[in-house]
């Protein structure tokens, strides 16, 4: 039939495949044959276009949540520069306590489990059953805004008309909330945190992010901050006001929740931290780091005399693991170690050199030795980006970082006791500037606020404070180590063409741009001279 149609010159593409009628309304099966439906719809219906999918952070629910958090920060005055709440004598910054509502969405694995069992197993603060019952009786735990009372409280009639039992089963989309009288541990900060703003070149943005940067709303700012040790980058655990982002935002006159960190750096480590206000720019920098287009240089103070020449007989460098190997780079006069790193304790984050770990390489170069303290200052260059990499590698070489108790370092006992007493005193003094009257929610009554204060451990004196925070948070040990991120070099390469010739791919292309970021040297290395040409151009 098809050959006859071709010979006759008749175009039957629009005819129904089943009945042969070109006016068929599609009630028969043939409407789907020979692409007839597409031809009938052509010119009469526009192809439906899907709306672009919003990123997770731009969805209405996330935007509303972020706006609410910004409103709470402003209402409670939580965004303050580092000079506020800072003691000039001890350099400790400890903000006053306030009432906070901590909320968490129910995860899939929690569904069908009781409120009591989930709180006891998933939250460290609720591990004590007696304290958990105390929270229930005080109406400080809520599910979707409804208090969770203990069975005893329900029998007494407390909120009996509207209350949930601790044995109630959780459902999907439930919100668990806890009302807490919030104390923060102190941190060591200067009057002003070094911050330098640099603009990403428009050519880089246009080439790697967008075809045009004519939109004036595109903020290309990159903030290079010198993070003090003891200070976390973003809110986590007991830290909220004492975080780099909130303090720098207030110091630079930015709106809360504006800065986005481009990478991570340990709380106990000091130095260079890059932040952006534009998610596109932040993502671009993160991609460069993933592509190993970022060179990093650190300074470290280690125990012992670090080798400084390949011609010197040095017996002190003995590897602490059979899974590691080291070599001397004569050209650059440095030690290179190749040692895979694996995590052994997920809770504490401790890592070791282990054959099953991820490949990791670092280079170290001698800078100066101090005979009195038996310590060396060295330059460090991580060739890979594993967490705790430099700390683990230096421990493996037999030169642990000064004050790094997690990886072989030591802290003087007198200093430990002194810092502990100062921290406890700072928390006690902060309680005198109570902010609990600035409630973040009008529905929280003064009775609930008082109940939160009554069961607050920090309000019970020294023993309660020691129970609330660990030794690192009380600045006893593990809070600060002599490791400082000094400089970053970021290389931006042009996009490679899909049909590029082999010869073109083999040639080293000139980078689109190269950006250098540096921060001041730490106090313990302020007078040393360091050459960065090798570390950053390699």
PDB file of C-alpha atoms in Angstrom, residues 142-378:
ATOM      1  CA  UNK A 142       7.065  20.279  71.178  1.00  0.00           C
ATOM      2  CA  UNK A 143       5.824  18.440  68.109  1.00  0.00           C
ATOM      3  CA  UNK A 144       4.297  20.812  65.540  1.00  0.00           C
ATOM      4  CA  UNK A 145       3.905  23.409  68.283  1.00  0.00           C
ATOM      5  CA  UNK A 146       2.086  21.007  70.658  1.00  0.00           C
ATOM      6  CA  UNK A 147       3.859  20.317  73.992  1.00  0.00           C
ATOM      7  CA  UNK A 148       5.038  16.795  74.757  1.00  0.00           C
ATOM      8  CA  UNK A 149       4.223  15.985  78.393  1.00  0.00           C
ATOM      9  CA  UNK A 150       5.304  12.970  80.408  1.00  0.00           C
ATOM     10  CA  UNK A 151       2.610  10.482  81.403  1.00  0.00           C
ATOM     11  CA  UNK A 152       2.789  11.760  84.953  1.00  0.00           C
ATOM     12  CA  UNK A 153       2.127  15.341  83.821  1.00  0.00           C
ATOM     13  CA  UNK A 154      -0.821  14.190  81.723  1.00  0.00           C
ATOM     14  CA  UNK A 155      -2.359  12.386  84.701  1.00  0.00           C
ATOM     15  CA  UNK A 156      -2.099  15.595  86.736  1.00  0.00           C
ATOM     16  CA  UNK A 157      -4.006  17.382  83.987  1.00  0.00           C
ATOM     17  CA  UNK A 158      -1.207  19.662  82.796  1.00  0.00           C
ATOM     18  CA  UNK A 159      -2.254  20.822  79.331  1.00  0.00           C
ATOM     19  CA  UNK A 160      -4.473  17.743  79.188  1.00  0.00           C
ATOM     20  CA  UNK A 161      -6.678  19.359  76.565  1.00  0.00           C
ATOM     21  CA  UNK A 162      -3.770  19.775  74.167  1.00  0.00           C
ATOM     22  CA  UNK A 163      -0.696  17.642  74.752  1.00  0.00           C
ATOM     23  CA  UNK A 164       1.120  14.662  73.282  1.00  0.00           C
ATOM     24  CA  UNK A 165       2.505  11.662  75.073  1.00  0.00           C
ATOM     25  CA  UNK A 166       6.256  10.933  74.791  1.00  0.00           C
ATOM     26  CA  UNK A 167       5.204   7.577  73.361  1.00  0.00           C
ATOM     27  CA  UNK A 168       3.382   9.218  70.433  1.00  0.00           C
ATOM     28  CA  UNK A 169       4.620   7.990  67.069  1.00  0.00           C
ATOM     29  CA  UNK A 170       6.300  10.455  64.742  1.00  0.00           C
ATOM     30  CA  UNK A 171       5.001  11.008  61.218  1.00  0.00           C
ATOM     31  CA  UNK A 172       6.501  12.370  58.060  1.00  0.00           C
ATOM     32  CA  UNK A 173       6.639  16.224  57.923  1.00  0.00           C
ATOM     33  CA  UNK A 174       6.481  16.512  61.745  1.00  0.00           C
ATOM     34  CA  UNK A 175       8.633  19.236  63.316  1.00  0.00           C
ATOM     35  CA  UNK A 176      10.395  18.547  66.623  1.00  0.00           C
ATOM     36  CA  UNK A 177      11.153  21.724  68.576  1.00  0.00           C
ATOM     37  CA  UNK A 178      12.996  22.374  71.806  1.00  0.00           C
ATOM     38  CA  UNK A 179      12.904  25.612  73.782  1.00  0.00           C
ATOM     39  CA  UNK A 180      16.311  26.268  75.349  1.00  0.00           C
ATOM     40  CA  UNK A 181      18.016  28.912  77.442  1.00  0.00           C
ATOM     41  CA  UNK A 182      20.997  29.179  75.106  1.00  0.00           C
ATOM     42  CA  UNK A 183      24.567  29.685  76.348  1.00  0.00           C
ATOM     43  CA  UNK A 184      27.605  29.747  74.072  1.00  0.00           C
ATOM     44  CA  UNK A 185      31.196  28.817  74.945  1.00  0.00           C
ATOM     45  CA  UNK A 186      33.773  31.630  74.630  1.00  0.00           C
ATOM     46  CA  UNK A 187      36.181  32.124  71.727  1.00  0.00           C
ATOM     47  CA  UNK A 188      39.470  34.024  71.396  1.00  0.00           C
ATOM     48  CA  UNK A 189      39.135  36.869  68.884  1.00  0.00           C
ATOM     49  CA  UNK A 190      40.815  40.215  68.049  1.00  0.00           C
ATOM     50  CA  UNK A 191      38.959  43.537  68.064  1.00  0.00           C
ATOM     51  CA  UNK A 192      38.577  43.277  64.317  1.00  0.00           C
ATOM     52  CA  UNK A 193      38.850  40.243  62.049  1.00  0.00           C
ATOM     53  CA  UNK A 194      41.051  40.891  59.008  1.00  0.00           C
ATOM     54  CA  UNK A 195      38.763  40.920  55.956  1.00  0.00           C
ATOM     55  CA  UNK A 196      39.648  41.922  52.414  1.00  0.00           C
ATOM     56  CA  UNK A 197      37.090  42.175  49.604  1.00  0.00           C
ATOM     57  CA  UNK A 198      38.160  41.344  46.038  1.00  0.00           C
ATOM     58  CA  UNK A 199      36.009  41.254  42.913  1.00  0.00           C
ATOM     59  CA  UNK A 200      35.953  38.219  40.648  1.00  0.00           C
ATOM     60  CA  UNK A 201      36.948  39.369  37.123  1.00  0.00           C
ATOM     61  CA  UNK A 202      33.893  39.782  34.895  1.00  0.00           C
ATOM     62  CA  UNK A 203      35.661  37.854  32.139  1.00  0.00           C
ATOM     63  CA  UNK A 204      35.861  34.808  34.429  1.00  0.00           C
ATOM     64  CA  UNK A 205      32.207  35.080  35.400  1.00  0.00           C
ATOM     65  CA  UNK A 206      31.052  35.486  31.789  1.00  0.00           C
ATOM     66  CA  UNK A 207      33.157  32.572  30.551  1.00  0.00           C
ATOM     67  CA  UNK A 208      32.572  30.034  33.338  1.00  0.00           C
ATOM     68  CA  UNK A 209      29.240  31.020  34.896  1.00  0.00           C
ATOM     69  CA  UNK A 210      27.075  33.224  32.684  1.00  0.00           C
ATOM     70  CA  UNK A 211      27.153  34.535  29.133  1.00  0.00           C
ATOM     71  CA  UNK A 212      26.677  38.074  30.361  1.00  0.00           C
ATOM     72  CA  UNK A 213      27.456  39.938  33.549  1.00  0.00           C
ATOM     73  CA  UNK A 214      25.616  43.108  32.579  1.00  0.00           C
ATOM     74  CA  UNK A 215      23.067  42.529  35.354  1.00  0.00           C
ATOM     75  CA  UNK A 216      23.985  44.969  38.119  1.00  0.00           C
ATOM     76  CA  UNK A 217      22.447  42.615  40.685  1.00  0.00           C
ATOM     77  CA  UNK A 218      25.280  40.117  40.226  1.00  0.00           C
ATOM     78  CA  UNK A 219      27.627  40.587  43.176  1.00  0.00           C
ATOM     79  CA  UNK A 220      31.134  39.360  42.314  1.00  0.00           C
ATOM     80  CA  UNK A 221      32.626  40.053  45.747  1.00  0.00           C
ATOM     81  CA  UNK A 222      34.987  37.522  47.323  1.00  0.00           C
ATOM     82  CA  UNK A 223      35.731  38.096  51.021  1.00  0.00           C
ATOM     83  CA  UNK A 224      39.137  36.872  52.201  1.00  0.00           C
ATOM     84  CA  UNK A 225      38.920  36.486  56.001  1.00  0.00           C
ATOM     85  CA  UNK A 226      41.599  35.649  58.557  1.00  0.00           C
ATOM     86  CA  UNK A 227      39.683  33.233  60.756  1.00  0.00           C
ATOM     87  CA  UNK A 228      40.941  33.093  64.357  1.00  0.00           C
ATOM     88  CA  UNK A 229      41.487  29.662  65.855  1.00  0.00           C
ATOM     89  CA  UNK A 230      38.750  28.547  68.311  1.00  0.00           C
ATOM     90  CA  UNK A 231      36.137  30.139  65.982  1.00  0.00           C
ATOM     91  CA  UNK A 232      33.946  27.895  63.781  1.00  0.00           C
ATOM     92  CA  UNK A 233      33.112  29.128  60.281  1.00  0.00           C
ATOM     93  CA  UNK A 234      29.328  28.693  60.499  1.00  0.00           C
ATOM     94  CA  UNK A 235      26.798  27.899  63.252  1.00  0.00           C
ATOM     95  CA  UNK A 236      27.233  24.355  64.536  1.00  0.00           C
ATOM     96  CA  UNK A 237      26.837  22.597  67.873  1.00  0.00           C
ATOM     97  CA  UNK A 238      26.794  25.145  70.721  1.00  0.00           C
ATOM     98  CA  UNK A 239      28.124  27.942  68.487  1.00  0.00           C
ATOM     99  CA  UNK A 240      25.847  30.516  66.885  1.00  0.00           C
ATOM    100  CA  UNK A 241      26.868  34.119  67.621  1.00  0.00           C
ATOM    101  CA  UNK A 242      30.529  33.170  68.044  1.00  0.00           C
ATOM    102  CA  UNK A 243      30.944  32.142  64.400  1.00  0.00           C
ATOM    103  CA  UNK A 244      33.028  33.707  61.651  1.00  0.00           C
ATOM    104  CA  UNK A 245      30.105  34.375  59.317  1.00  0.00           C
ATOM    105  CA  UNK A 246      27.929  36.251  61.816  1.00  0.00           C
ATOM    106  CA  UNK A 247      30.808  38.324  63.196  1.00  0.00           C
ATOM    107  CA  UNK A 248      32.190  39.293  59.768  1.00  0.00           C
ATOM    108  CA  UNK A 249      28.700  40.118  58.444  1.00  0.00           C
ATOM    109  CA  UNK A 250      28.167  42.531  61.344  1.00  0.00           C
ATOM    110  CA  UNK A 251      31.681  43.956  61.014  1.00  0.00           C
ATOM    111  CA  UNK A 252      31.305  44.579  57.257  1.00  0.00           C
ATOM    112  CA  UNK A 253      27.749  45.922  57.525  1.00  0.00           C
ATOM    113  CA  UNK A 254      26.191  42.961  55.697  1.00  0.00           C
ATOM    114  CA  UNK A 255      22.762  41.520  56.325  1.00  0.00           C
ATOM    115  CA  UNK A 256      22.709  38.299  58.416  1.00  0.00           C
ATOM    116  CA  UNK A 257      22.821  35.015  56.455  1.00  0.00           C
ATOM    117  CA  UNK A 258      24.492  36.836  53.532  1.00  0.00           C
ATOM    118  CA  UNK A 259      27.965  35.267  53.451  1.00  0.00           C
ATOM    119  CA  UNK A 260      28.482  31.804  52.002  1.00  0.00           C
ATOM    120  CA  UNK A 261      31.674  29.878  52.875  1.00  0.00           C
ATOM    121  CA  UNK A 262      33.468  28.509  49.800  1.00  0.00           C
ATOM    122  CA  UNK A 263      35.394  25.797  51.655  1.00  0.00           C
ATOM    123  CA  UNK A 264      35.884  24.371  55.117  1.00  0.00           C
ATOM    124  CA  UNK A 265      38.616  24.898  57.682  1.00  0.00           C
ATOM    125  CA  UNK A 266      38.857  23.268  61.102  1.00  0.00           C
ATOM    126  CA  UNK A 267      37.729  25.303  64.110  1.00  0.00           C
ATOM    127  CA  UNK A 268      41.106  24.830  65.797  1.00  0.00           C
ATOM    128  CA  UNK A 269      42.966  26.030  62.675  1.00  0.00           C
ATOM    129  CA  UNK A 270      43.463  29.713  61.909  1.00  0.00           C
ATOM    130  CA  UNK A 271      43.903  31.592  58.670  1.00  0.00           C
ATOM    131  CA  UNK A 272      42.523  32.212  55.226  1.00  0.00           C
ATOM    132  CA  UNK A 273      38.832  31.539  54.651  1.00  0.00           C
ATOM    133  CA  UNK A 274      37.055  32.560  51.428  1.00  0.00           C
ATOM    134  CA  UNK A 275      33.398  33.626  51.517  1.00  0.00           C
ATOM    135  CA  UNK A 276      31.004  35.056  48.914  1.00  0.00           C
ATOM    136  CA  UNK A 277      27.593  36.679  48.836  1.00  0.00           C
ATOM    137  CA  UNK A 278      26.693  35.288  45.401  1.00  0.00           C
ATOM    138  CA  UNK A 279      25.936  31.507  45.320  1.00  0.00           C
ATOM    139  CA  UNK A 280      27.165  31.362  41.699  1.00  0.00           C
ATOM    140  CA  UNK A 281      30.572  32.761  42.635  1.00  0.00           C
ATOM    141  CA  UNK A 282      30.800  30.484  45.662  1.00  0.00           C
ATOM    142  CA  UNK A 283      30.001  27.472  43.514  1.00  0.00           C
ATOM    143  CA  UNK A 284      32.607  28.522  40.947  1.00  0.00           C
ATOM    144  CA  UNK A 285      35.329  28.623  43.610  1.00  0.00           C
ATOM    145  CA  UNK A 286      34.214  25.248  44.947  1.00  0.00           C
ATOM    146  CA  UNK A 287      34.461  23.787  41.446  1.00  0.00           C
ATOM    147  CA  UNK A 288      38.004  25.150  41.095  1.00  0.00           C
ATOM    148  CA  UNK A 289      38.953  23.401  44.319  1.00  0.00           C
ATOM    149  CA  UNK A 290      37.397  20.144  43.129  1.00  0.00           C
ATOM    150  CA  UNK A 291      39.372  20.448  39.882  1.00  0.00           C
ATOM    151  CA  UNK A 292      42.613  20.950  41.861  1.00  0.00           C
ATOM    152  CA  UNK A 293      43.012  24.430  40.411  1.00  0.00           C
ATOM    153  CA  UNK A 294      43.661  25.904  43.868  1.00  0.00           C
ATOM    154  CA  UNK A 295      47.126  25.833  45.479  1.00  0.00           C
ATOM    155  CA  UNK A 296      47.259  26.264  49.250  1.00  0.00           C
ATOM    156  CA  UNK A 297      50.088  27.263  51.541  1.00  0.00           C
ATOM    157  CA  UNK A 298      50.075  26.830  55.326  1.00  0.00           C
ATOM    158  CA  UNK A 299      52.451  27.649  58.154  1.00  0.00           C
ATOM    159  CA  UNK A 300      52.879  25.234  61.055  1.00  0.00           C
ATOM    160  CA  UNK A 301      54.874  25.120  64.265  1.00  0.00           C
ATOM    161  CA  UNK A 302      55.912  21.545  65.066  1.00  0.00           C
ATOM    162  CA  UNK A 303      57.748  19.799  67.888  1.00  0.00           C
ATOM    163  CA  UNK A 304      61.435  19.058  67.204  1.00  0.00           C
ATOM    164  CA  UNK A 305      63.982  20.119  64.614  1.00  0.00           C
ATOM    165  CA  UNK A 306      62.585  19.536  61.146  1.00  0.00           C
ATOM    166  CA  UNK A 307      65.068  18.398  58.419  1.00  0.00           C
ATOM    167  CA  UNK A 308      66.313  21.304  56.348  1.00  0.00           C
ATOM    168  CA  UNK A 309      68.757  19.737  53.902  1.00  0.00           C
ATOM    169  CA  UNK A 310      69.096  16.462  52.047  1.00  0.00           C
ATOM    170  CA  UNK A 311      72.860  16.578  52.628  1.00  0.00           C
ATOM    171  CA  UNK A 312      72.462  16.523  56.400  1.00  0.00           C
ATOM    172  CA  UNK A 313      72.284  13.132  58.084  1.00  0.00           C
ATOM    173  CA  UNK A 314      68.955  13.151  59.853  1.00  0.00           C
ATOM    174  CA  UNK A 315      67.901  10.183  61.951  1.00  0.00           C
ATOM    175  CA  UNK A 316      64.933  11.834  63.667  1.00  0.00           C
ATOM    176  CA  UNK A 317      62.633  11.438  60.689  1.00  0.00           C
ATOM    177  CA  UNK A 318      61.157   8.000  61.283  1.00  0.00           C
ATOM    178  CA  UNK A 319      57.732   7.168  59.918  1.00  0.00           C
ATOM    179  CA  UNK A 320      55.137   6.156  62.474  1.00  0.00           C
ATOM    180  CA  UNK A 321      53.283   3.930  59.986  1.00  0.00           C
ATOM    181  CA  UNK A 322      54.329   1.172  57.572  1.00  0.00           C
ATOM    182  CA  UNK A 323      51.657   2.387  55.106  1.00  0.00           C
ATOM    183  CA  UNK A 324      53.464   5.701  54.545  1.00  0.00           C
ATOM    184  CA  UNK A 325      56.517   6.631  52.493  1.00  0.00           C
ATOM    185  CA  UNK A 326      58.548   9.818  52.200  1.00  0.00           C
ATOM    186  CA  UNK A 327      61.166  11.247  49.896  1.00  0.00           C
ATOM    187  CA  UNK A 328      63.403  14.297  49.669  1.00  0.00           C
ATOM    188  CA  UNK A 329      62.734  16.704  46.799  1.00  0.00           C
ATOM    189  CA  UNK A 330      66.187  18.111  46.074  1.00  0.00           C
ATOM    190  CA  UNK A 331      64.905  20.597  43.526  1.00  0.00           C
ATOM    191  CA  UNK A 332      62.610  22.300  46.045  1.00  0.00           C
ATOM    192  CA  UNK A 333      64.535  21.337  49.197  1.00  0.00           C
ATOM    193  CA  UNK A 334      61.496  19.836  50.916  1.00  0.00           C
ATOM    194  CA  UNK A 335      60.121  16.614  52.355  1.00  0.00           C
ATOM    195  CA  UNK A 336      57.272  14.915  50.474  1.00  0.00           C
ATOM    196  CA  UNK A 337      55.126  12.289  52.169  1.00  0.00           C
ATOM    197  CA  UNK A 338      52.733   9.869  50.500  1.00  0.00           C
ATOM    198  CA  UNK A 339      50.388   8.339  53.071  1.00  0.00           C
ATOM    199  CA  UNK A 340      46.734   7.258  52.587  1.00  0.00           C
ATOM    200  CA  UNK A 341      44.332   8.641  55.209  1.00  0.00           C
ATOM    201  CA  UNK A 342      41.301   6.850  56.621  1.00  0.00           C
ATOM    202  CA  UNK A 343      38.828   7.774  59.363  1.00  0.00           C
ATOM    203  CA  UNK A 344      38.750   5.535  62.454  1.00  0.00           C
ATOM    204  CA  UNK A 345      36.320   7.420  64.700  1.00  0.00           C
ATOM    205  CA  UNK A 346      33.346   9.046  62.971  1.00  0.00           C
ATOM    206  CA  UNK A 347      32.081  10.735  66.137  1.00  0.00           C
ATOM    207  CA  UNK A 348      35.344  12.533  66.984  1.00  0.00           C
ATOM    208  CA  UNK A 349      36.614  12.714  63.393  1.00  0.00           C
ATOM    209  CA  UNK A 350      39.992  11.136  64.189  1.00  0.00           C
ATOM    210  CA  UNK A 351      41.950  10.000  61.129  1.00  0.00           C
ATOM    211  CA  UNK A 352      45.022   7.789  60.707  1.00  0.00           C
ATOM    212  CA  UNK A 353      47.380   6.636  58.005  1.00  0.00           C
ATOM    213  CA  UNK A 354      45.960   3.366  56.722  1.00  0.00           C
ATOM    214  CA  UNK A 355      46.335   1.358  53.523  1.00  0.00           C
ATOM    215  CA  UNK A 356      42.543   1.349  53.037  1.00  0.00           C
ATOM    216  CA  UNK A 357      42.394   5.153  53.163  1.00  0.00           C
ATOM    217  CA  UNK A 358      42.282   7.736  50.398  1.00  0.00           C
ATOM    218  CA  UNK A 359      45.547   8.647  48.633  1.00  0.00           C
ATOM    219  CA  UNK A 360      47.113  11.734  50.243  1.00  0.00           C
ATOM    220  CA  UNK A 361      50.318  13.662  49.537  1.00  0.00           C
ATOM    221  CA  UNK A 362      51.889  16.667  51.256  1.00  0.00           C
ATOM    222  CA  UNK A 363      55.124  18.659  51.092  1.00  0.00           C
ATOM    223  CA  UNK A 364      56.903  20.390  53.955  1.00  0.00           C
ATOM    224  CA  UNK A 365      59.789  22.854  53.913  1.00  0.00           C
ATOM    225  CA  UNK A 366      61.903  24.012  56.851  1.00  0.00           C
ATOM    226  CA  UNK A 367      61.738  27.728  57.723  1.00  0.00           C
ATOM    227  CA  UNK A 368      63.224  28.214  61.191  1.00  0.00           C
ATOM    228  CA  UNK A 369      64.177  26.309  64.349  1.00  0.00           C
ATOM    229  CA  UNK A 370      63.917  27.641  67.929  1.00  0.00           C
ATOM    230  CA  UNK A 371      66.289  25.802  70.259  1.00  0.00           C
ATOM    231  CA  UNK A 372      64.765  27.146  73.480  1.00  0.00           C
ATOM    232  CA  UNK A 373      61.306  25.705  72.807  1.00  0.00           C
ATOM    233  CA  UNK A 374      62.589  22.867  70.578  1.00  0.00           C
ATOM    234  CA  UNK A 375      60.067  23.771  67.866  1.00  0.00           C
ATOM    235  CA  UNK A 376      60.333  24.366  64.117  1.00  0.00           C
ATOM    236  CA  UNK A 377      58.299  26.596  61.863  1.00  0.00           C
ATOM    237  CA  UNK A 378      57.669  24.993  58.474  1.00  0.00           C
TER     238      UNK A 378
END
